[in-house]
Coordinates of N, CA and C and ligand atoms in Angstrom, one line a residue:
M1 N -102.8 -72.9 -10.8 CA -101.8 -71.9 -11.3 C -100.6 -71.8 -10.3
I2 N -100.9 -71.5 -9.0 CA -99.8 -71.6 -8.1 C -100.2 -72.4 -6.9
E3 N -99.3 -73.3 -6.5 CA -99.6 -74.1 -5.3 C -98.4 -74.1 -4.4
I4 N -98.6 -73.8 -3.1 CA -97.5 -73.8 -2.1 C -97.9 -74.9 -1.1
R5 N -97.0 -75.8 -0.9 CA -97.3 -76.9 0.1 C -96.3 -76.9 1.2
N6 N -96.8 -76.7 2.4 CA -96.0 -76.8 3.7 C -94.7 -76.1 3.6
L7 N -94.7 -74.9 3.2 CA -93.4 -74.1 3.1 C -92.8 -73.6 4.4
H8 N -91.6 -74.0 4.6 CA -90.9 -73.5 5.8 C -89.7 -72.7 5.4
F9 N -89.3 -71.7 6.2 CA -88.0 -71.1 5.9 C -87.5 -70.5 7.2
S10 N -86.2 -70.8 7.4 CA -85.5 -70.2 8.6 C -84.3 -69.3 8.1
Y11 N -84.2 -68.2 8.8 CA -83.0 -67.3 8.6 C -82.1 -67.8 9.8
R12 N -81.0 -68.4 9.5 CA -80.1 -68.9 10.6 C -81.1 -69.7 11.6
N13 N -81.2 -69.2 12.8 CA -82.0 -70.0 13.7 C -83.4 -69.3 14.0
F14 N -83.8 -68.4 13.1 CA -85.1 -67.8 13.2 C -86.1 -68.4 12.2
H15 N -87.1 -69.0 12.7 CA -88.1 -69.8 11.9 C -89.1 -68.8 11.4
A16 N -89.0 -68.3 10.2 CA -89.8 -67.2 9.6 C -91.1 -67.7 9.0
L17 N -91.0 -68.9 8.3 CA -92.2 -69.5 7.7 C -92.3 -70.9 8.3
K18 N -93.5 -71.2 8.9 CA -93.7 -72.4 9.7 C -94.7 -73.4 9.1
G19 N -94.7 -73.5 7.8 CA -95.6 -74.4 7.1 C -96.8 -73.7 6.5
V20 N -96.5 -73.0 5.4 CA -97.5 -72.2 4.7 C -98.0 -73.0 3.5
S21 N -99.3 -73.1 3.3 CA -99.9 -73.8 2.2 C -100.9 -72.9 1.6
L22 N -101.0 -73.0 0.2 CA -101.9 -72.0 -0.5 C -102.0 -72.5 -1.9
R23 N -103.3 -72.4 -2.4 CA -103.5 -72.6 -3.9 C -104.2 -71.4 -4.4
A24 N -103.8 -71.0 -5.6 CA -104.5 -69.8 -6.1 C -104.6 -69.9 -7.7
E25 N -105.8 -69.5 -8.2 CA -106.1 -69.4 -9.6 C -106.0 -67.9 -9.9
P26 N -106.1 -67.5 -11.2 CA -106.0 -66.0 -11.5 C -107.0 -65.2 -10.6
G27 N -106.5 -64.1 -10.2 CA -107.4 -63.2 -9.3 C -106.4 -62.4 -8.5
V28 N -107.0 -61.5 -7.7 CA -106.2 -60.7 -6.8 C -106.3 -61.3 -5.4
Y29 N -105.2 -61.5 -4.8 CA -105.1 -62.1 -3.4 C -104.4 -61.1 -2.5
G30 N -105.0 -60.8 -1.4 CA -104.4 -59.9 -0.5 C -103.6 -60.6 0.6
L31 N -102.4 -60.1 1.0 CA -101.6 -60.7 2.0 C -101.5 -59.6 3.1
L32 N -102.2 -59.9 4.2 CA -102.1 -58.9 5.4 C -101.4 -59.5 6.5
G33 N -101.1 -58.7 7.5 CA -100.4 -59.2 8.7 C -99.4 -58.2 9.2
P34 N -99.1 -58.3 10.5 CA -98.2 -57.4 11.2 C -96.8 -57.5 10.6
N35 N -96.0 -56.4 10.9 CA -94.6 -56.5 10.5 C -94.0 -57.7 11.2
G36 N -93.1 -58.4 10.4 CA -92.4 -59.6 10.9 C -93.2 -60.9 10.7
A37 N -94.4 -60.8 10.2 CA -95.3 -62.0 10.1 C -94.7 -63.0 9.1
G38 N -93.9 -62.5 8.1 CA -93.3 -63.4 7.1 C -93.8 -63.2 5.7
K39 N -94.5 -62.1 5.5 CA -95.0 -61.8 4.1 C -93.9 -61.7 3.1
S40 N -92.9 -60.9 3.4 CA -91.8 -60.7 2.4 C -91.1 -62.0 2.2
T41 N -90.9 -62.7 3.3 CA -90.2 -64.0 3.2 C -90.9 -64.9 2.2
L42 N -92.2 -65.0 2.4 CA -93.1 -65.8 1.5 C -92.9 -65.4 0.0
M43 N -93.0 -64.1 -0.2 CA -92.8 -63.6 -1.6 C -91.5 -63.9 -2.2
K44 N -90.4 -63.7 -1.4 CA -89.1 -63.9 -1.8 C -88.8 -65.4 -2.1
S45 N -89.5 -66.3 -1.3 CA -89.4 -67.7 -1.5 C -90.0 -68.1 -2.9
V46 N -91.2 -67.5 -3.1 CA -91.9 -67.9 -4.4 C -91.1 -67.4 -5.6
V47 N -90.5 -66.3 -5.5 CA -89.7 -65.8 -6.7 C -88.3 -66.4 -6.8
G48 N -88.0 -67.2 -5.8 CA -86.7 -67.9 -5.9 C -85.5 -67.0 -5.4
M49 N -85.8 -65.9 -4.6 CA -84.7 -65.1 -4.1 C -84.2 -65.7 -2.8
L50 N -85.0 -66.6 -2.2 CA -84.5 -67.4 -1.1 C -84.5 -68.9 -1.4
P51 N -83.6 -69.6 -0.9 CA -83.6 -71.1 -1.3 C -84.8 -71.8 -0.7
L52 N -85.2 -72.8 -1.3 CA -86.3 -73.7 -0.8 C -85.7 -74.6 0.2
Q53 N -86.1 -74.5 1.5 CA -85.5 -75.3 2.5 C -86.4 -76.5 2.7
K54 N -87.7 -76.3 2.9 CA -88.6 -77.4 3.1 C -90.0 -77.0 2.5
G55 N -90.6 -77.9 1.9 CA -91.9 -77.6 1.3 C -91.8 -77.6 -0.3
E56 N -92.9 -77.3 -0.9 CA -92.9 -77.3 -2.4 C -93.7 -76.1 -2.9
I57 N -93.2 -75.6 -4.0 CA -93.8 -74.5 -4.7 C -94.0 -74.9 -6.2
L58 N -95.3 -75.0 -6.6 CA -95.6 -75.4 -8.0 C -96.2 -74.3 -8.7
I59 N -95.8 -74.0 -9.9 CA -96.4 -73.1 -10.8 C -96.9 -73.8 -12.0
N60 N -98.2 -73.7 -12.3 CA -98.8 -74.5 -13.3 C -98.4 -76.0 -13.2
G61 N -98.4 -76.5 -12.0 CA -98.1 -77.9 -11.8 C -96.7 -78.3 -11.8
K62 N -95.8 -77.4 -12.1 CA -94.4 -77.7 -12.2 C -93.6 -77.1 -11.0
S63 N -92.7 -77.9 -10.4 CA -92.0 -77.5 -9.3 C -91.0 -76.4 -9.6
L64 N -91.0 -75.3 -8.8 CA -90.1 -74.2 -9.0 C -88.6 -74.7 -9.1
T65 N -88.2 -75.7 -8.4 CA -86.9 -76.1 -8.4 C -86.5 -76.8 -9.7
R66 N -87.5 -77.2 -10.5 CA -87.2 -77.8 -11.7 C -87.3 -76.9 -12.9
M67 N -87.5 -75.6 -12.6 CA -87.7 -74.7 -13.7 C -86.4 -74.1 -14.2
D68 N -86.3 -73.9 -15.5 CA -85.1 -73.2 -16.0 C -85.4 -71.7 -16.1
R69 N -84.4 -71.0 -16.5 CA -84.5 -69.5 -16.4 C -85.6 -69.0 -17.3
S70 N -85.9 -69.7 -18.4 CA -86.9 -69.2 -19.3 C -88.3 -69.4 -18.7
E71 N -88.4 -70.5 -18.0 CA -89.7 -70.8 -17.3 C -90.0 -69.9 -16.1
K72 N -88.9 -69.3 -15.6 CA -89.1 -68.4 -14.4 C -89.7 -67.1 -14.9
R73 N -89.8 -66.9 -16.2 CA -90.6 -65.8 -16.7 C -92.0 -65.8 -16.4
L74 N -92.5 -66.9 -15.9 CA -93.9 -67.0 -15.4 C -94.1 -66.1 -14.1
L75 N -93.0 -65.7 -13.5 CA -93.1 -65.0 -12.3 C -92.7 -63.5 -12.4
G76 N -93.3 -62.7 -11.6 CA -93.0 -61.3 -11.6 C -93.0 -60.8 -10.1
Y77 N -92.1 -59.9 -9.8 CA -92.0 -59.5 -8.4 C -91.7 -58.0 -8.3
L78 N -92.4 -57.3 -7.5 CA -92.1 -55.9 -7.1 C -91.7 -55.9 -5.6
P79 N -90.3 -55.7 -5.4 CA -89.9 -55.7 -4.0 C -90.4 -54.6 -3.2
Q80 N -90.3 -54.7 -1.9 CA -90.9 -53.7 -1.1 C -90.4 -52.3 -1.3
H81 N -89.1 -52.1 -1.5 CA -88.6 -50.8 -1.7 C -87.9 -50.7 -3.1
F82 N -88.8 -50.8 -4.1 CA -88.2 -50.9 -5.4 C -87.8 -49.5 -5.9
D83 N -86.6 -49.3 -6.4 CA -86.2 -48.0 -6.9 C -86.1 -48.1 -8.4
V84 N -86.9 -47.2 -9.0 CA -86.8 -47.1 -10.5 C -85.5 -46.3 -10.8
M85 N -85.0 -46.4 -12.0 CA -83.8 -45.7 -12.3 C -84.2 -44.3 -12.7
D86 N -83.8 -43.3 -11.8 CA -84.2 -42.0 -11.8 C -83.8 -41.2 -13.0
F87 N -82.5 -41.4 -13.4 CA -81.9 -40.5 -14.4 C -82.0 -41.0 -15.8
V88 N -82.9 -42.0 -16.1 CA -83.1 -42.4 -17.4 C -84.7 -42.3 -17.6
T89 N -85.1 -42.4 -18.9 CA -86.5 -42.3 -19.2 C -87.3 -43.5 -18.7
V90 N -88.6 -43.3 -18.6 CA -89.6 -44.3 -18.3 C -89.4 -45.5 -19.2
E91 N -89.2 -45.2 -20.5 CA -89.1 -46.3 -21.5 C -87.8 -47.1 -21.3
R92 N -86.7 -46.4 -21.0 CA -85.4 -47.0 -20.7 C -85.5 -48.0 -19.5
N93 N -86.2 -47.5 -18.4 CA -86.5 -48.4 -17.3 C -87.1 -49.7 -17.7
L94 N -88.1 -49.6 -18.6 CA -88.8 -50.7 -19.1 C -88.0 -51.6 -20.0
I95 N -87.1 -51.0 -20.8 CA -86.2 -51.7 -21.7 C -85.3 -52.6 -20.9
Y96 N -84.8 -52.0 -19.8 CA -83.9 -52.7 -18.9 C -84.7 -53.9 -18.2
A97 N -85.9 -53.6 -17.7 CA -86.7 -54.6 -17.1 C -87.0 -55.8 -18.0
A98 N -87.3 -55.4 -19.3 CA -87.6 -56.4 -20.3 C -86.4 -57.3 -20.5
W99 N -85.3 -56.7 -20.6 CA -84.0 -57.5 -20.8 C -83.8 -58.4 -19.6
A100 N -84.0 -57.8 -18.4 CA -83.7 -58.6 -17.2 C -84.7 -59.8 -17.1
H101 N -85.8 -59.7 -17.7 CA -86.8 -60.8 -17.7 C -86.6 -61.7 -18.9
G102 N -85.6 -61.5 -19.7 CA -85.3 -62.4 -20.8 C -86.2 -62.2 -22.0
I103 N -86.9 -61.1 -22.1 CA -87.7 -60.9 -23.3 C -86.7 -60.5 -24.5
D104 N -86.9 -61.2 -25.6 CA -85.9 -60.8 -26.6 C -86.2 -59.5 -27.3
R105 N -85.2 -59.0 -28.0 CA -85.3 -57.7 -28.6 C -86.5 -57.4 -29.4
N106 N -86.9 -58.5 -30.2 CA -88.0 -58.3 -31.2 C -89.3 -58.1 -30.4
E107 N -89.4 -58.8 -29.3 CA -90.7 -58.8 -28.6 C -90.8 -57.5 -27.7
A108 N -89.6 -57.0 -27.3 CA -89.6 -56.0 -26.2 C -90.4 -54.8 -26.6
G109 N -90.3 -54.3 -27.8 CA -91.0 -53.1 -28.1 C -92.5 -53.2 -27.9
K110 N -93.1 -54.3 -28.3 CA -94.5 -54.5 -28.2 C -94.9 -54.7 -26.7
A111 N -94.1 -55.5 -26.0 CA -94.4 -55.7 -24.6 C -94.4 -54.3 -23.8
I112 N -93.4 -53.5 -24.2 CA -93.3 -52.2 -23.5 C -94.5 -51.3 -23.8
S113 N -94.8 -51.2 -25.1 CA -96.0 -50.3 -25.4 C -97.3 -50.8 -24.7
E114 N -97.4 -52.1 -24.7 CA -98.6 -52.6 -24.0 C -98.7 -52.3 -22.5
I115 N -97.6 -52.5 -21.8 CA -97.6 -52.3 -20.4 C -97.7 -50.8 -20.1
L116 N -97.1 -50.0 -21.0 CA -97.3 -48.5 -20.8 C -98.7 -48.1 -20.9
E117 N -99.4 -48.8 -21.8 CA -100.8 -48.4 -21.9 C -101.6 -48.9 -20.7
I118 N -101.4 -50.2 -20.3 CA -102.1 -50.7 -19.2 C -101.9 -49.9 -17.9
T119 N -100.7 -49.5 -17.7 CA -100.4 -48.7 -16.5 C -100.6 -47.2 -16.6
H120 N -101.2 -46.8 -17.7 CA -101.5 -45.4 -18.0 C -100.3 -44.5 -17.9
L121 N -99.2 -45.0 -18.5 CA -98.0 -44.2 -18.6 C -97.6 -43.9 -20.0
G122 N -98.4 -44.2 -20.9 CA -98.1 -44.0 -22.3 C -97.6 -42.7 -22.7
G123 N -98.2 -41.6 -22.1 CA -97.7 -40.3 -22.4 C -96.4 -39.9 -21.7
K124 N -95.9 -40.8 -20.9 CA -94.7 -40.5 -20.1 C -93.5 -41.2 -20.6
A125 N -93.6 -42.0 -21.7 CA -92.5 -42.9 -22.1 C -91.1 -42.2 -22.2
N126 N -91.2 -40.9 -22.6 CA -89.9 -40.2 -22.9 C -89.4 -39.2 -21.8
V127 N -90.1 -39.3 -20.7 CA -89.7 -38.3 -19.6 C -88.8 -39.1 -18.6
L128 N -87.9 -38.3 -17.9 CA -87.0 -39.0 -17.0 C -87.9 -39.5 -15.8
A129 N -87.5 -40.6 -15.3 CA -88.3 -41.2 -14.2 C -88.3 -40.3 -13.0
R130 N -87.2 -39.5 -12.8 CA -87.2 -38.7 -11.6 C -88.3 -37.6 -11.6
S131 N -88.8 -37.3 -12.8 CA -89.9 -36.2 -12.8 C -91.3 -36.8 -12.6
L132 N -91.4 -38.1 -12.4 CA -92.8 -38.6 -12.2 C -93.3 -38.3 -10.8
S133 N -94.6 -38.2 -10.7 CA -95.2 -38.1 -9.4 C -95.1 -39.5 -8.6
G134 N -95.4 -39.5 -7.3 CA -95.3 -40.7 -6.5 C -96.2 -41.8 -7.1
G135 N -97.4 -41.5 -7.5 CA -98.3 -42.5 -8.1 C -97.8 -43.1 -9.4
M136 N -97.2 -42.2 -10.2 CA -96.7 -42.7 -11.5 C -95.5 -43.5 -11.3
R137 N -94.6 -43.1 -10.3 CA -93.4 -43.9 -10.1 C -93.8 -45.4 -9.6
Q138 N -94.8 -45.4 -8.8 CA -95.3 -46.7 -8.3 C -95.8 -47.5 -9.5
R139 N -96.5 -46.8 -10.4 CA -97.1 -47.6 -11.5 C -95.9 -48.0 -12.4
L140 N -94.8 -47.2 -12.5 CA -93.7 -47.6 -13.3 C -93.0 -48.9 -12.6
G141 N -92.9 -48.9 -11.3 CA -92.4 -50.1 -10.6 C -93.2 -51.3 -11.0
I142 N -94.5 -51.2 -10.9 CA -95.4 -52.3 -11.3 C -95.2 -52.7 -12.7
A143 N -95.1 -51.7 -13.6 CA -94.9 -52.0 -15.0 C -93.6 -52.8 -15.2
C144 N -92.6 -52.4 -14.5 CA -91.3 -53.1 -14.6 C -91.5 -54.6 -14.2
A145 N -92.3 -54.8 -13.1 CA -92.5 -56.1 -12.6 C -93.3 -57.0 -13.5
L146 N -94.1 -56.3 -14.3 CA -95.1 -57.1 -15.1 C -94.9 -57.0 -16.6
V147 N -93.8 -56.4 -17.0 CA -93.6 -56.1 -18.5 C -93.6 -57.4 -19.3
H148 N -93.2 -58.5 -18.6 CA -93.2 -59.8 -19.3 C -94.4 -60.6 -19.1
R149 N -95.5 -60.0 -18.5 CA -96.8 -60.6 -18.3 C -96.7 -61.9 -17.6
P150 N -96.2 -61.9 -16.4 CA -96.1 -63.1 -15.6 C -97.5 -63.7 -15.3
R151 N -97.5 -65.0 -15.1 CA -98.8 -65.7 -14.7 C -99.0 -65.5 -13.2
V152 N -97.9 -65.3 -12.5 CA -97.9 -65.1 -11.0 C -97.1 -63.9 -10.7
A153 N -97.8 -62.8 -10.1 CA -97.1 -61.6 -9.8 C -97.2 -61.4 -8.3
L154 N -96.1 -61.1 -7.7 CA -96.0 -60.8 -6.2 C -95.6 -59.4 -6.0
L155 N -96.5 -58.6 -5.4 CA -96.2 -57.2 -5.3 C -96.2 -56.9 -3.8
D156 N -95.0 -56.5 -3.3 CA -94.8 -56.2 -1.9 C -95.1 -54.8 -1.6
E157 N -96.2 -54.5 -0.9 CA -96.6 -53.1 -0.6 C -96.6 -52.1 -1.7
P158 N -97.4 -52.5 -2.8 CA -97.4 -51.6 -4.0 C -98.0 -50.2 -3.7
T159 N -98.7 -50.0 -2.7 CA -99.4 -48.7 -2.5 C -98.9 -47.9 -1.4
V160 N -97.7 -48.3 -0.8 CA -97.2 -47.5 0.3 C -96.9 -46.0 -0.2
G161 N -97.3 -45.1 0.7 CA -97.0 -43.7 0.4 C -97.9 -43.0 -0.7
L162 N -98.9 -43.8 -1.1 CA -99.8 -43.2 -2.1 C -101.1 -42.6 -1.4
D163 N -101.7 -41.6 -2.1 CA -102.9 -41.1 -1.5 C -104.1 -41.9 -2.0
P164 N -105.3 -41.7 -1.4 CA -106.4 -42.6 -1.8 C -106.7 -42.7 -3.3
L165 N -106.6 -41.6 -4.0 CA -106.9 -41.6 -5.4 C -105.9 -42.4 -6.2
Q166 N -104.7 -42.2 -5.8 CA -103.6 -43.0 -6.5 C -103.8 -44.5 -6.2
R167 N -104.2 -44.8 -4.9 CA -104.4 -46.2 -4.5 C -105.5 -46.8 -5.4
A168 N -106.5 -46.0 -5.6 CA -107.6 -46.5 -6.4 C -107.1 -46.8 -7.8
G169 N -106.2 -46.0 -8.4 CA -105.7 -46.2 -9.7 C -104.9 -47.6 -9.7
I170 N -104.1 -47.8 -8.7 CA -103.4 -49.1 -8.6 C -104.4 -50.3 -8.5
R171 N -105.4 -50.1 -7.7 CA -106.4 -51.2 -7.6 C -107.0 -51.5 -9.0
N172 N -107.4 -50.5 -9.7 CA -108.0 -50.8 -11.0 C -107.0 -51.5 -11.9
L173 N -105.8 -51.1 -11.9 CA -104.8 -51.7 -12.7 C -104.6 -53.2 -12.3
L174 N -104.6 -53.5 -11.0 CA -104.4 -54.9 -10.6 C -105.5 -55.7 -11.0
L175 N -106.7 -55.1 -10.9 CA -107.9 -55.9 -11.2 C -107.9 -56.3 -12.7
E176 N -107.4 -55.3 -13.6 CA -107.3 -55.6 -15.0 C -106.4 -56.7 -15.3
L177 N -105.2 -56.7 -14.6 CA -104.2 -57.7 -14.8 C -104.6 -59.0 -14.3
S178 N -105.5 -59.1 -13.3 CA -105.8 -60.3 -12.6 C -106.7 -61.2 -13.4
R179 N -107.1 -60.7 -14.6 CA -107.9 -61.6 -15.4 C -107.1 -62.8 -15.9
E180 N -105.8 -62.5 -16.2 CA -105.0 -63.6 -16.7 C -103.9 -64.1 -15.7
S181 N -103.8 -63.4 -14.6 CA -102.7 -63.8 -13.7 C -103.1 -63.8 -12.2
V182 N -102.3 -64.6 -11.5 CA -102.5 -64.6 -10.0 C -101.7 -63.3 -9.5
I183 N -102.4 -62.4 -8.8 CA -101.7 -61.2 -8.3 C -101.8 -61.3 -6.8
L184 N -100.7 -61.4 -6.2 CA -100.6 -61.5 -4.7 C -100.0 -60.2 -4.2
I185 N -100.8 -59.4 -3.5 CA -100.3 -58.1 -3.0 C -100.2 -58.1 -1.5
S186 N -99.1 -57.7 -0.9 CA -99.0 -57.5 0.5 C -99.3 -56.0 0.8
T187 N -100.1 -55.8 1.8 CA -100.4 -54.4 2.2 C -100.8 -54.3 3.7
H188 N -100.8 -53.1 4.2 CA -101.2 -52.9 5.5 C -102.7 -52.4 5.5
L189 N -103.2 -52.1 4.4 CA -104.5 -51.5 4.3 C -105.5 -52.4 3.7
V190 N -106.5 -52.7 4.6 CA -107.6 -53.6 4.1 C -108.4 -52.9 3.0
E191 N -108.4 -51.5 3.0 CA -109.1 -50.8 2.0 C -108.5 -51.1 0.6
D192 N -107.3 -51.4 0.5 CA -106.7 -51.8 -0.8 C -107.3 -53.0 -1.4
L193 N -107.9 -53.8 -0.5 CA -108.3 -55.1 -0.9 C -109.8 -55.2 -1.1
A194 N -110.6 -54.4 -0.4 CA -112.0 -54.5 -0.3 C -112.7 -54.7 -1.7
A195 N -112.4 -53.8 -2.6 CA -113.1 -53.9 -3.9 C -112.5 -54.9 -4.9
V196 N -111.3 -55.4 -4.6 CA -110.6 -56.2 -5.7 C -110.2 -57.6 -5.3
A197 N -110.0 -57.9 -4.1 CA -109.4 -59.2 -3.7 C -110.4 -60.3 -3.7
S198 N -110.2 -61.3 -4.4 CA -111.1 -62.5 -4.3 C -110.9 -63.2 -3.0
R199 N -109.7 -63.1 -2.5 CA -109.4 -63.7 -1.2 C -108.3 -63.0 -0.4
V200 N -108.4 -63.1 0.9 CA -107.4 -62.4 1.7 C -106.8 -63.4 2.6
L201 N -105.5 -63.3 2.7 CA -104.7 -64.2 3.6 C -104.1 -63.4 4.7
V202 N -104.3 -63.7 5.9 CA -103.6 -63.0 7.0 C -102.5 -63.8 7.6
M203 N -101.3 -63.3 7.6 CA -100.2 -64.1 8.2 C -99.9 -63.6 9.6
N204 N -99.5 -64.5 10.4 CA -99.1 -64.2 11.7 C -98.0 -65.2 12.2
S205 N -96.9 -64.7 12.6 CA -95.8 -65.5 13.1 C -95.5 -66.7 12.2
G206 N -95.4 -66.4 10.9 CA -94.9 -67.4 9.9 C -96.0 -68.4 9.5
L207 N -97.3 -68.2 9.9 CA -98.4 -69.0 9.5 C -99.5 -68.2 8.9
I208 N -100.3 -68.9 8.0 CA -101.5 -68.3 7.5 C -102.6 -68.5 8.6
A209 N -103.0 -67.3 9.2 CA -103.9 -67.4 10.4 C -105.3 -67.3 9.9
F210 N -105.5 -66.7 8.7 CA -106.9 -66.5 8.2 C -106.8 -66.6 6.7
D211 N -107.8 -67.3 6.1 CA -107.9 -67.4 4.6 C -109.4 -67.4 4.3
G212 N -109.8 -66.3 3.6 CA -111.2 -66.1 3.3 C -111.5 -64.8 2.5
T213 N -112.7 -64.5 2.4 CA -113.0 -63.2 1.7 C -112.9 -62.0 2.6
V214 N -112.9 -60.8 1.9 CA -112.8 -59.6 2.7 C -114.0 -59.5 3.7
D215 N -115.1 -59.9 3.2 CA -116.3 -59.8 4.0 C -116.2 -60.7 5.2
D216 N -115.7 -61.9 5.0 CA -115.5 -62.8 6.2 C -114.5 -62.2 7.2
L217 N -113.5 -61.5 6.7 CA -112.5 -60.9 7.5 C -113.2 -59.8 8.3
N218 N -114.0 -58.9 7.6 CA -114.6 -57.8 8.3 C -115.6 -58.3 9.4
A219 N -116.3 -59.5 9.0 CA -117.3 -60.0 10.0 C -116.6 -60.5 11.3
L220 N -115.3 -60.8 11.2 CA -114.6 -61.1 12.4 C -114.3 -59.9 13.3
G221 N -114.5 -58.7 12.7 CA -114.3 -57.5 13.4 C -112.9 -57.0 13.5
Ligands
ADP1 P1 -93.1 -59.1 6.9 O1 -92.8 -58.9 5.4 O2 -94.4 -59.8 7.2 O3 -92.9 -57.8 7.7 P2 -90.6 -60.6 6.9 O4 -90.8 -61.8 6.0 O5 -89.9 -59.4 6.3 O6 -92.0 -60.1 7.5 O7 -89.8 -61.1 8.2 C1 -90.3 -62.2 8.9 C2 -89.3 -62.3 10.1 O8 -88.0 -62.8 9.6 C3 -89.1 -61.1 10.9 O9 -89.0 -61.4 12.3 C4 -87.7 -60.6 10.5 O10 -87.1 -59.9 11.5 C5 -87.0 -61.9 10.1 N1 -86.1 -61.6 9.0 C6 -86.4 -61.1 7.8 N2 -85.3 -61.0 7.0 C7 -84.3 -61.6 7.8 C8 -82.9 -61.8 7.5 N3 -82.3 -61.5 6.4 N4 -82.1 -62.3 8.5 C9 -82.7 -62.7 9.7 N5 -84.0 -62.5 10.0 C10 -84.8 -61.9 9.0
ADP2 P1 -100.7 -38.1 -9.4 O1 -100.1 -37.8 -10.7 O2 -101.8 -37.1 -9.0 O3 -99.7 -38.2 -8.3 P2 -101.4 -40.7 -10.4 O4 -100.2 -40.6 -11.2 O5 -101.6 -41.9 -9.5 O6 -101.6 -39.4 -9.4 O7 -102.7 -40.6 -11.3 C1 -102.9 -39.6 -12.2 C2 -104.3 -39.7 -12.8 O8 -104.5 -40.9 -13.5 C3 -105.4 -39.7 -11.7 O9 -106.4 -38.9 -12.1 C4 -105.8 -41.2 -11.6 O10 -107.2 -41.2 -11.2 C5 -105.6 -41.6 -13.0 N1 -105.3 -43.0 -13.0 C6 -104.3 -43.6 -12.3 N2 -104.2 -44.9 -12.5 C7 -105.3 -45.2 -13.3 C8 -105.8 -46.4 -13.8 N3 -105.2 -47.6 -13.6 N4 -106.9 -46.4 -14.6 C9 -107.4 -45.2 -14.9 N5 -107.0 -44.0 -14.4 C10 -105.9 -44.0 -13.6

């Protein structure tokens, strides 16, 4: 599904990724690691927000650099501080996201009603985004990132600021989506991963320092 080979990235003279390799099939993958480890840089590289300097990124066997705009629909990304559009409805937010992901007008209605259902926001389609609770806003952000049903979704800290019950809601949602997609979530909370992640990657100083199951990680103490 996704394969990353020996990925390096430098911001001017700061070497932020120092040779990251990874292969992943559909499932939930956790990305842990201290601030500055390179998690966001890795995600931005995969979605093409940063240029590929050295290494390779393949989606379904095809190099990211050879993909045209329509093929990039295979990817979805929730940035770390994603702002929904507050003064329009939930549905409008999704219409915009669908358009931005290149879904044509005829397909958009169906895609939007499906993602509203999956993210349990169906009853909120016509309310202004500003009136949503924190948990619902977060689910709207995720819905916007996934409305086009990407095969590879990268979610940067999707549970920040949520209480344990809301985090459980997000976990269920990601688990549901991971049947057909690779879901890579960065988080500071191992609890976010325990029940759902098939694998956990721990980054440190631009490298993957650990790659294994949550149980393996816990066994390390
Ligand atoms: P994480 O997401 O794990 O906190 P980042 O990928 O955001 O880590 O950052 C990795 C390193 O790259 C950090 O040391 C950070 O200061 C540096 N960095 C991030 N963005 C930039 C930038 N635009 N310019 C220069 N350095 C940056
Ligand atoms: P709140 O509105 O209290 O801030 P949420 O919007 O996150 O919290 O969740 C509202 C309700 O919907 C909660 O009872 C939560 O358990 C439930 N919920 C949230 N996400 C899901 C989900 N993916 N599947 C089932 N129920 C969910």
